[in-house]
XYZ file of C-alpha atoms in Angstrom:
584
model
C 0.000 0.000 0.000
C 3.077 2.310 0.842
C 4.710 1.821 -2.154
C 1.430 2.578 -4.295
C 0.897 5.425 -2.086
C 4.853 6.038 -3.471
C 4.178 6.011 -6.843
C 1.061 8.017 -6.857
C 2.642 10.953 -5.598
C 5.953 11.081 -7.581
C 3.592 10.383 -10.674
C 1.372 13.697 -9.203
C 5.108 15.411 -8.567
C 5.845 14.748 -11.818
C 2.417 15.787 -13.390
C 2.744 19.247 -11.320
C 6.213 19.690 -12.703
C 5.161 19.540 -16.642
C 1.926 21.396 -16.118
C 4.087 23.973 -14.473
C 6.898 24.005 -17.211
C 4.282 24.538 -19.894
C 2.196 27.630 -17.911
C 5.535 28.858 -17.440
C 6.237 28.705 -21.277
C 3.135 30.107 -22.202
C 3.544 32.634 -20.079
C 6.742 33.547 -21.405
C 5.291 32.983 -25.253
C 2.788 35.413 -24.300
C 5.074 38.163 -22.793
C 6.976 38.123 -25.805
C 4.549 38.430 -28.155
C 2.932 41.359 -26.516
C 6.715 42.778 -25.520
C 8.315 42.463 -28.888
C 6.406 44.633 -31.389
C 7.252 44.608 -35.379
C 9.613 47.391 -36.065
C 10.367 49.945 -38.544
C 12.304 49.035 -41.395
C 15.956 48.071 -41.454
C 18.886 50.808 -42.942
C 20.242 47.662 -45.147
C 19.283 49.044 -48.042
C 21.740 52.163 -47.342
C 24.564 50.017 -48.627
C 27.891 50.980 -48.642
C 30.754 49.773 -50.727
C 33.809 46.649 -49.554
C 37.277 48.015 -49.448
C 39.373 45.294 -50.392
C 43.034 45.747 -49.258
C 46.659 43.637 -49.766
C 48.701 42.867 -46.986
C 50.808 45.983 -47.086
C 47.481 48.423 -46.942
C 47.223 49.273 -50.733
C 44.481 49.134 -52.489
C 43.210 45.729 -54.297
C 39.844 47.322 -55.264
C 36.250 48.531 -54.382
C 32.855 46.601 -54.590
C 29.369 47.456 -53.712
C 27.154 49.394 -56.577
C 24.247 47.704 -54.943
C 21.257 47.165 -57.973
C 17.762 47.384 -55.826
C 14.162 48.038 -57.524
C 10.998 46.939 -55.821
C 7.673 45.926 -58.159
C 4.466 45.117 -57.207
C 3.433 41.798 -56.988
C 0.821 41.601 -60.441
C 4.176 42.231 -62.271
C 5.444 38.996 -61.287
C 4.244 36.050 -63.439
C 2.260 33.568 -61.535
C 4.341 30.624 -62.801
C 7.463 32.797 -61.381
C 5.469 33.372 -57.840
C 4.339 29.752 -57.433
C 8.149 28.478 -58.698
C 9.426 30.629 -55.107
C 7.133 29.024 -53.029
C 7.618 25.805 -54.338
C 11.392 26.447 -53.233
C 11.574 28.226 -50.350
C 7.664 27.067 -48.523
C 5.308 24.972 -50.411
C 2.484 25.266 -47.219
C 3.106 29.115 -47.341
C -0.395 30.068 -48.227
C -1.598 27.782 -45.014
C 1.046 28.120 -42.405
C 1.252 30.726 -39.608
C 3.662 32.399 -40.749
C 6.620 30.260 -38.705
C 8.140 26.539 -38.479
C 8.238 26.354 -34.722
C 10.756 23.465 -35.528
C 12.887 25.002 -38.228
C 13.250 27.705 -35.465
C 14.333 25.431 -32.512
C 16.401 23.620 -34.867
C 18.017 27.383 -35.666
C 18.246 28.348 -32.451
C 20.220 24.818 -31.357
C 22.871 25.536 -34.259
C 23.464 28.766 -33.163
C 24.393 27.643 -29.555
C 26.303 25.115 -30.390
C 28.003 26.732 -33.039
C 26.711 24.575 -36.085
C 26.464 27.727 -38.512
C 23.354 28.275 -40.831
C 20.438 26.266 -40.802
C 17.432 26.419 -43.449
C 13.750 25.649 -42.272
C 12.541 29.223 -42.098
C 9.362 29.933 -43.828
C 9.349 32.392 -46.358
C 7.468 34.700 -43.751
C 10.510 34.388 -41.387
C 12.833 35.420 -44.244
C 10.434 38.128 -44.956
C 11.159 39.707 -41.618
C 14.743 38.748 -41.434
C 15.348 40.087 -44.476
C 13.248 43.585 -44.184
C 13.133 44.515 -40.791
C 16.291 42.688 -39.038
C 19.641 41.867 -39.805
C 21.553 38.567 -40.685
C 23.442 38.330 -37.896
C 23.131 34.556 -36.223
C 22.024 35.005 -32.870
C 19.725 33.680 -30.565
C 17.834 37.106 -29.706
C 17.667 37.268 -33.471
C 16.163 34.524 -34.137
C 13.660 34.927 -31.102
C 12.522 37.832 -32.302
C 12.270 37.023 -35.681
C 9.762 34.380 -34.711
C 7.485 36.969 -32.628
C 7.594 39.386 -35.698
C 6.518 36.762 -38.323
C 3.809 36.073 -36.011
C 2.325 38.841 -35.872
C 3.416 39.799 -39.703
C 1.066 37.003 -40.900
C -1.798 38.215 -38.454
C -1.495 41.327 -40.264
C -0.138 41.191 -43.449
C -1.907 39.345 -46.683
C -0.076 36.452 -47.877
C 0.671 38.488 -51.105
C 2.103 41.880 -49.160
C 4.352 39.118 -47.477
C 4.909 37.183 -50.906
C 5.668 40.926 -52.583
C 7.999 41.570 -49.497
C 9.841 38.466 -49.746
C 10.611 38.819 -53.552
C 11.624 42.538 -52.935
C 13.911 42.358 -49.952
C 16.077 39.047 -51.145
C 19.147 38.925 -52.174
C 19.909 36.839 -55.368
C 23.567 37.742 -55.536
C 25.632 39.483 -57.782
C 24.833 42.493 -55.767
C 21.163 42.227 -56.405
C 18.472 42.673 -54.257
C 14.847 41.871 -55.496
C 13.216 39.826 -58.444
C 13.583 42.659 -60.581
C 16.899 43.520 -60.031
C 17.349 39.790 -60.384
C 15.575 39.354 -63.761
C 17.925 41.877 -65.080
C 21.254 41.043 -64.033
C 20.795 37.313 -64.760
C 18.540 37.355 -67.647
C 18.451 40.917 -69.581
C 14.586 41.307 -69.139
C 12.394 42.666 -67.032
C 10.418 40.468 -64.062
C 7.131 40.077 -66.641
C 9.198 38.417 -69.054
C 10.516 35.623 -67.348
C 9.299 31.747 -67.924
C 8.772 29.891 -65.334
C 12.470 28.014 -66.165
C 13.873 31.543 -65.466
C 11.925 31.881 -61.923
C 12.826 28.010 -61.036
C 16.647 29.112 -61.326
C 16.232 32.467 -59.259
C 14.491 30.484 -56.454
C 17.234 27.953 -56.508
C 19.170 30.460 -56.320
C 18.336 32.254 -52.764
C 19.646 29.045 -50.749
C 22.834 29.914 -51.926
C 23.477 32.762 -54.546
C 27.483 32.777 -54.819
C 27.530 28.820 -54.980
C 24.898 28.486 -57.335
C 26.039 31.565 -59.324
C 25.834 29.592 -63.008
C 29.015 32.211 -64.547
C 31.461 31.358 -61.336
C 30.422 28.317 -59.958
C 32.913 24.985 -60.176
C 31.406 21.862 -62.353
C 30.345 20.526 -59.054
C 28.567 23.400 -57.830
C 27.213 23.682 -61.314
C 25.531 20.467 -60.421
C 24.109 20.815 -57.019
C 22.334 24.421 -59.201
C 20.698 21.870 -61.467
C 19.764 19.961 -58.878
C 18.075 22.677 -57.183
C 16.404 24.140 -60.236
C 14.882 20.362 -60.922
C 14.143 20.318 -57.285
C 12.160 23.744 -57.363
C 10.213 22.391 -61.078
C 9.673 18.901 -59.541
C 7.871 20.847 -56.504
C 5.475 22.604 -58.871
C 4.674 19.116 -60.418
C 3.763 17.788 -57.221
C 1.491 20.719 -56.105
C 0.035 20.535 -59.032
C 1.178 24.010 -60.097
C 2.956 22.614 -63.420
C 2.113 19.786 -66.119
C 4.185 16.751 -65.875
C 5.026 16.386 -69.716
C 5.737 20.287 -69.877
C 8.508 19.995 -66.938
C 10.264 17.110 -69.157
C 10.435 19.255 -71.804
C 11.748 22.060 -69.946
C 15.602 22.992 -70.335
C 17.971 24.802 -68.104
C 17.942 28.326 -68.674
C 21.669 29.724 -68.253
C 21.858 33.135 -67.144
C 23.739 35.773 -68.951
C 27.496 36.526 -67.722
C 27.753 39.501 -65.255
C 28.896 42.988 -66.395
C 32.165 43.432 -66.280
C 33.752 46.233 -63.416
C 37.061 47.664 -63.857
C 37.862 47.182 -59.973
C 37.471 43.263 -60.729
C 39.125 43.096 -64.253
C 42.516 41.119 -64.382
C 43.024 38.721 -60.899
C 41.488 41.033 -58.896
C 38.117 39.207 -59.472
C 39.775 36.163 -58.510
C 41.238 37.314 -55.277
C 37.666 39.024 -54.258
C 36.055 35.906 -54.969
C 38.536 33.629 -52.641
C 38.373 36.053 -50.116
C 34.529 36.204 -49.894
C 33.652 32.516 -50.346
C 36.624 32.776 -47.291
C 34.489 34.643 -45.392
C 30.646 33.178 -46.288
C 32.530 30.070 -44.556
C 33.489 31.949 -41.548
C 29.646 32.724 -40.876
C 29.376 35.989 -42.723
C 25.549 35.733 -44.262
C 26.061 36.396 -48.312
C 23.515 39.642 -47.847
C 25.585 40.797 -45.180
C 28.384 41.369 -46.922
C 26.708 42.356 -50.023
C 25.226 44.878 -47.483
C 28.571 46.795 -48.050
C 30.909 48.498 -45.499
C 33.410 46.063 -45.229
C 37.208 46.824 -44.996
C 38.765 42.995 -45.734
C 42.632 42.968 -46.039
C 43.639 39.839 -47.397
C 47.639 38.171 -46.657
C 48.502 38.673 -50.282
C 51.746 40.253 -50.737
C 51.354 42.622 -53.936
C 55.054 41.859 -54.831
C 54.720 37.829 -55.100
C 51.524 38.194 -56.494
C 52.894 40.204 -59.418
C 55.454 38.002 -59.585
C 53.219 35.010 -59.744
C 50.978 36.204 -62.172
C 53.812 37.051 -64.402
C 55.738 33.927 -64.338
C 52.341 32.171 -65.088
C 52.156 34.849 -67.837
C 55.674 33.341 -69.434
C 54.519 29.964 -68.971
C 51.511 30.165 -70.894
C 53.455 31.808 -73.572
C 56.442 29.991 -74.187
C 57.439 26.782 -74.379
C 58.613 26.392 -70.641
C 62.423 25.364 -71.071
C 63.620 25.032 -67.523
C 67.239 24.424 -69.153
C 67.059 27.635 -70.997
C 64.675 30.294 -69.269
C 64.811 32.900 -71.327
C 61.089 33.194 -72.894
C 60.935 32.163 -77.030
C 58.287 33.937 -79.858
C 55.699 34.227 -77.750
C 52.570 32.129 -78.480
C 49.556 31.189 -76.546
C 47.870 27.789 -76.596
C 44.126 29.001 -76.488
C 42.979 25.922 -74.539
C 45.454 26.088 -71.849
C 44.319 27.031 -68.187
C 46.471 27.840 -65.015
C 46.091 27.973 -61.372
C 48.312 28.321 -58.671
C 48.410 29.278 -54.834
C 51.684 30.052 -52.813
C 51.348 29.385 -49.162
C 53.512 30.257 -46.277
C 53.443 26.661 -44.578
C 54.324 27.678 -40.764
C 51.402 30.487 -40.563
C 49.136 29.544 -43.450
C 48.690 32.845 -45.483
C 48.119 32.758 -49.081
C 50.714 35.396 -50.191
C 50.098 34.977 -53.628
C 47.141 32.826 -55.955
C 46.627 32.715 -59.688
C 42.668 31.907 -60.997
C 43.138 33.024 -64.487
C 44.418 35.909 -67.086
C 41.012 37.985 -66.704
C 37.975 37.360 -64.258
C 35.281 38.702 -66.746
C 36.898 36.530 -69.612
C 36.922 33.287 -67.335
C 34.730 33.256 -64.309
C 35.511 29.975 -63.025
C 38.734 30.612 -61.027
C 41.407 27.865 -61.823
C 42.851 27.921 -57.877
C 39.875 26.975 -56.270
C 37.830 24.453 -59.321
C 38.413 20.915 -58.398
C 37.465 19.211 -61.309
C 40.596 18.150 -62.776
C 42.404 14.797 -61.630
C 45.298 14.953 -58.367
C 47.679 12.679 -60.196
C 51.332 12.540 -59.222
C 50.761 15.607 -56.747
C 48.410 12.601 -54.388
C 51.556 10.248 -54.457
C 52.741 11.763 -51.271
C 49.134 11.491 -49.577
C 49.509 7.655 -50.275
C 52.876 7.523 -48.950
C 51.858 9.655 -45.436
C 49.239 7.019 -45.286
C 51.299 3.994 -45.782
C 53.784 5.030 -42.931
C 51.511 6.012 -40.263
C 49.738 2.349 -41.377
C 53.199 1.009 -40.573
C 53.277 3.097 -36.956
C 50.211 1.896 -36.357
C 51.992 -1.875 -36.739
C 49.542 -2.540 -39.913
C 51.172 -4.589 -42.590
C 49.627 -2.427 -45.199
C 47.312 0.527 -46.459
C 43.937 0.110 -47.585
C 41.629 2.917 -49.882
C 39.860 3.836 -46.508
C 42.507 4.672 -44.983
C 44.143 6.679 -47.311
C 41.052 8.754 -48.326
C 41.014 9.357 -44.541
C 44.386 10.739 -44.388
C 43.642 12.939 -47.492
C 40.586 14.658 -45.632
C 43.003 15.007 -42.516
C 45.678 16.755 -44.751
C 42.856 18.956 -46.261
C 41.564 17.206 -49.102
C 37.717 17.265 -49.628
C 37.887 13.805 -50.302
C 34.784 12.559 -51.661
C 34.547 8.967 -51.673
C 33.049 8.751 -55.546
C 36.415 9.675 -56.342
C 38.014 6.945 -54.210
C 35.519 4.610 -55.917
C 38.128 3.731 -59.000
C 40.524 0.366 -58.835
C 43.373 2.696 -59.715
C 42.247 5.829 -58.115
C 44.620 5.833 -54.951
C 47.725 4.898 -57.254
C 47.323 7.052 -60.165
C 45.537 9.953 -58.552
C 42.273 9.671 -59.998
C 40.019 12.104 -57.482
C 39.356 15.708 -58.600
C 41.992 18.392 -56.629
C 42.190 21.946 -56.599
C 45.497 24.181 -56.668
C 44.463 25.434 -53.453
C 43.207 22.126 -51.647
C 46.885 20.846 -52.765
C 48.725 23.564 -51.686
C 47.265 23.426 -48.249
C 47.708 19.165 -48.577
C 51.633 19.934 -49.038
C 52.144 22.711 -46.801
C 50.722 20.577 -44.110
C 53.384 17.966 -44.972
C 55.825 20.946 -44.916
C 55.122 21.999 -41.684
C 55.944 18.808 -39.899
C 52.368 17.107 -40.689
C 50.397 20.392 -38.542
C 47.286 20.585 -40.341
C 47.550 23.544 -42.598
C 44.438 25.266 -43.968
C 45.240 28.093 -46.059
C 43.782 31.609 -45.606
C 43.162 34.631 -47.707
C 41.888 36.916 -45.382
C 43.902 38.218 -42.501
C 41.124 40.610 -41.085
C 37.206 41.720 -41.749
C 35.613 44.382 -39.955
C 32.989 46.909 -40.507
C 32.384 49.422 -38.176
C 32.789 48.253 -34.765
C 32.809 44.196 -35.563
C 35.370 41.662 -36.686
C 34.728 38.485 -37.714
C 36.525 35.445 -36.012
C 38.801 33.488 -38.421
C 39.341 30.146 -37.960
C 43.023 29.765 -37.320
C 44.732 28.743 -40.327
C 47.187 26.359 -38.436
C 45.966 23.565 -36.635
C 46.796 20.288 -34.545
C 48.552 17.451 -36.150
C 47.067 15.776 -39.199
C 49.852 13.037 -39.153
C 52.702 12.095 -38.020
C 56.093 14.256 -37.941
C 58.135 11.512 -39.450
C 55.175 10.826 -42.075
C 55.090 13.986 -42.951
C 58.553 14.310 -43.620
C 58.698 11.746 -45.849
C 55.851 12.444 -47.769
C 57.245 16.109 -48.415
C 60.743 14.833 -49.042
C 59.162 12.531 -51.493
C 56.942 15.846 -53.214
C 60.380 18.053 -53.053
C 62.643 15.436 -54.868
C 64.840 14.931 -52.050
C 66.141 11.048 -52.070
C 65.682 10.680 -48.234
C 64.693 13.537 -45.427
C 66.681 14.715 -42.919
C 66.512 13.443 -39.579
C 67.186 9.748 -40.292
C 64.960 6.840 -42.153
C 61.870 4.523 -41.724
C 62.714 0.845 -41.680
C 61.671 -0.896 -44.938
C 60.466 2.302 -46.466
C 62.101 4.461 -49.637
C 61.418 7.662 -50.391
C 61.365 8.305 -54.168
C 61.174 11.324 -55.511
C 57.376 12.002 -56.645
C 58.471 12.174 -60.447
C 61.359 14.366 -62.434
C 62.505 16.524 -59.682
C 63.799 20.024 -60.508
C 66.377 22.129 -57.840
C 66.386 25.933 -58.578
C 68.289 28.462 -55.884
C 68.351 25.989 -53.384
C 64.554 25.051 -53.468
C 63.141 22.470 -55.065
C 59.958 21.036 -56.771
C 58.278 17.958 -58.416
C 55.856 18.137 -61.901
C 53.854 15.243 -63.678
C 51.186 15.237 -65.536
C 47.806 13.520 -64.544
C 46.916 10.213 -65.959
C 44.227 11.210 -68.644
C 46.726 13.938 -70.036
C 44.680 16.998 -69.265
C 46.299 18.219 -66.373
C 50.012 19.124 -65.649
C 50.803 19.679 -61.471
C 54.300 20.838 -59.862
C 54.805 21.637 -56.388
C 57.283 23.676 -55.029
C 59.000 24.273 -52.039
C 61.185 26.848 -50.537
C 62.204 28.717 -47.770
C 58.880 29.895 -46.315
C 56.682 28.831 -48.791
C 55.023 25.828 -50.876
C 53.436 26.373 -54.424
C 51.050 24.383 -56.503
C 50.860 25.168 -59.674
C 48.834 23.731 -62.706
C 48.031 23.643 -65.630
C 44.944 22.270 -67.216
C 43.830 21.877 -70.814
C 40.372 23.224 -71.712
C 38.587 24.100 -74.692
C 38.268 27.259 -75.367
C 34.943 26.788 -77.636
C 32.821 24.331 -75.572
C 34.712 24.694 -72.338
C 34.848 20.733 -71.816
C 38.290 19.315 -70.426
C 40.967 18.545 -73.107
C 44.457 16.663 -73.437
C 47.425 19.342 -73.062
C 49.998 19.213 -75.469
C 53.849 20.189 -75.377
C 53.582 19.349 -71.601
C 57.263 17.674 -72.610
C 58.348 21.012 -72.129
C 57.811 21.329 -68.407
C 55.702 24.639 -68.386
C 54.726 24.117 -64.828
C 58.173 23.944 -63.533
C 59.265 26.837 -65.907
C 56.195 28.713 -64.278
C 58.414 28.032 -61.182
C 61.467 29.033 -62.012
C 59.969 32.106 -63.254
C 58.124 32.435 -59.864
C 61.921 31.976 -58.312
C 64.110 34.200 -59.718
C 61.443 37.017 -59.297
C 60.678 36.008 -55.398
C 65.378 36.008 -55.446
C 64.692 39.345 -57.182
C 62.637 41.367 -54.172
C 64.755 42.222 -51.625
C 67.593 44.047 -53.746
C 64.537 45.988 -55.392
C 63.321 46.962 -52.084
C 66.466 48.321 -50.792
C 66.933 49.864 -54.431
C 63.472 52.134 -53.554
């Protein structure tokens, strides 16, 4: 009887508790809502232009001629309307304005420091977008909830629709579905098909990734995916006829106009630095938003330097025996990227995308669509010595994809998949990823992860940068190895590793005291060298691409060794700097 007696009140304890919890929720719920009214509009839209800056203070350029126009909402098609909310909030014309779990799920990521998280209806972007900020924060996000509430108690579903359309940010410094229409397409909002509106929604989740003139292959795909996703949506609301969607064909937009401040690599540089920053938490329409002063660890002198050697490469044959440049001449469907790191703090101090950003969007140091090859042999040796350490008898494809991500690789396991990807290099790499994989070897196996920006800040905020140097991806003694095998030195310093040689990675090449490695990938269409000196590790490569269709191509006269001329180049310019600075 006792122990019933017990039971009964710890189950009427427990009953008191949770009635209590929830009064004292809806209390709270109810205080806010009265407490927290809907405010006037935010001062976004006075946007102010990005100073970009090198490391020494000059001037790299100025961005920020924000394009804004608001329309009413008859202007946009209905196919285009429906197409949004088929993206963004299919149940937008029933909800109540919020997703009560899209905002706890928010909330949770913000705490714990998990970065964005979608889920918001398009009522909560509304708000966000019009009458807060983008700053991720839990008072933020509490009131954002409050405000939608009582936004969609007093606002039509079409003011909110016409809101939402108006105040978004579609990139290339546009804000609204006009604006949009324009920069992507050449016409005005009326004028679009619904193809065009399916790509514009797609492109709010993510407007710099999805960005058709500067995204990679890969991202390229995920943007078709999306724009099917959006078109597939319609289909299964019923908005759009099943046989007219299979007939439908991606619309690509038209390139962006061109801007002096970005002509040349100063595009590419802008573009590293804010994909850099969208990373580090910075919401794409808040830096759009303008008044950013970014300096960036590029060191104007290598950079020239850099750019010019790639310059010569591209335009001679590439004789590392005889350096001195013959008739120029240009193979049109030759490509080059490179990124110089400083291993022991991580800076970028110089990185080549390409001749002209508004001639080739896609910047060759960060597209990873292009096979490793020889440049990967080192990964696969790191791998095999720490299997030895670790008192296995030998490496498996697991293993070594997993010592690839921990030296910086992105590693996707569809590019593991192939028998001979691990030996022959198979996986797709970019100049940067590989220059950050080798500088981590160079710095005693210390994960490396390269950085462009040394500081953000607008007014009285900075953002937090992930450090650039981290703990130890592998071992000291793999890592020397592995970068004794990349530099073309026959065995390391500091003594040997029982039943293990070190090769050289292929041809090796020894200019001023540095040294370097080049080979060219297994399908022919790619050409890698690494170098390494005193403070600093290159990649540098060259890929072969059409310049008619754009599709991948073998390189030819890669017998010549333009990538390691490109370094020699880089060299004797880098040798060149300190007698020209005492000169000025």
């Amino acid at each position: 009887m006792r122990m019933r007696l017990r039971r009964l009140l710890t189950w009427r304890k427990a009953l008191i508790a949770f009635v209590t919890l929830c009064l004292l929720v809806l209390a709270a719920f109810t205080v806010l809502y009265l407490v927290i009214d809907i405010p006037r509009p935010n001062e976004q839209v006075k946007a102010q232009s990005n100073v970009y800056l090198f490391a020494d203070g000059s001037r790299l350029a100025r961005t920020g001629e924000v394009n804004r126009e608001s329309v009413p909402l008859d202007r946009v098609p209905g196919d285009v309307r429906r197409a949004f909310v088929a993206a963004e909030n299919k149940d937008f014309y029933s909800d109540s304005g919020v997703s009560l779990s899209g905002t706890a799920r928010g909330v949770f990521s913000t705490l714990t420091g998990g970065g964005k998280q979608g889920g918001s209806t398009i009522t909560q972007q509304y708000v966000k977008n019009y009458y807060l900020s983008q700053e991720q924060t839990v008072t933020r996000k509490v009131k954002e909830l409050f405000i939608s509430l009582k936004v969609d108690r007093h606002n039509s579903k079409d003011d909110i629709l016409a809101g939402y359309l108006n105040s978004s940010y579609y990139g290339r410094l546009a804000y609204g579905v006009q604006a949009a229409a324009r920069t992507y397409y050449g016409k005005e909002v009326e004028d679009l098909g619904v193809e065009e509106g399916a790509y514009l929604a797609a492109l709010l989740q993510a407007p710099s990734q999805y960005d058709w003139a500067v995204a990679s292959p890969a991202d390229k795909k995920k943007a078709k995916a999306r724009w099917g996703y959006v078109l597939d949506n319609m289909v299964g609301e019923g908005w759009l006829d099943k046989d007219e969607r299979r007939r439908m064909r991606f619309p690509v937009p038209v390139a962006p106009k061109a801007s002096a401040e970005l002509a040349g690599d100063a595009g590419y540089l802008v573009d590293t630095a804010r994909r850099e920053l969208i990373a580090a938490g910075v919401g794409e329409q808040e830096l759009a938003g303008g008044g950013w002063r970014i300096t960036l660890n590029i060191d104007p002198d290598r950079q020239r330097a850099l750019r010019e050697a790639v310059t010569a490469g591209l335009t001679s044959p590439g004789d590392a025996a005889e350096p001195e440049p013959k008739a120029p001449r240009r193979d049109p469907d030759r490509q080059a990227g490179a990124v110089s790191v400083d291993p022991e703090s991580g800076r970028i101090v110089a990185l080549y995308g390409g001749d002209d950003y508004f001639k080739h969007y896609l910047n060759n140091a960060t597209r990873a669509d292009y096979q490793a090859g020889p440049t990967f042999a080192p990964v696969v040796l790191a791998a095999g010595i720490e299997a030895k350490k670790n008192g296995r008898s030998r490496v498996g494809r697991d293993m070594i994809r997993q010592t690839a991500k921990k030296l910086g690789m992105t590693a996707d396991p569809a590019g593991f998949a192939a028998p001979q990807a691990t030996s022959l290099g198979l996986m797709g790499a970019s100049p940067l990823e590989m220059a950050g994989v080798h500088a981590t070897l160079a710095n005693d196996g210390k994960k490396v992860t390269p950085s462009i920006v040394k500081s953000a800040r607008r007014g009285d905020r900075t953002v937090e940068l992930p450090e650039a140097t981290g703990e130890q991806a592998v071992g000291s003694a793999s890592a020397r190895f592995a970068h004794a095998s990349a530099s073309g030195i026959p065995r390391p310093v500091g003594g040997t590793w029982p039943g293990m040689s070190v090769p050289p990675l292929t041809d090796a090449a020894q200019v001023g005291g540095s040294t370097g490695a080049s080979g060219h990938t297994d399908d022919r269409k790619a050409e890698w060298f690494i170098g390494s000196a005193p403070e600093e590790v290159t990649s540098i490569a060259l890929f072969g691409e059409s310049a008619k269709t754009g599709k991948q191509v073998a390189l030819t006269g890669i017998e010549d060794d333009p990538t390691e001329y490109i370094w020699s180049v880089y060299l004797k310019a880098r040798a060149a700097e300190p007698a020209e600075r005492e000169g000025s």
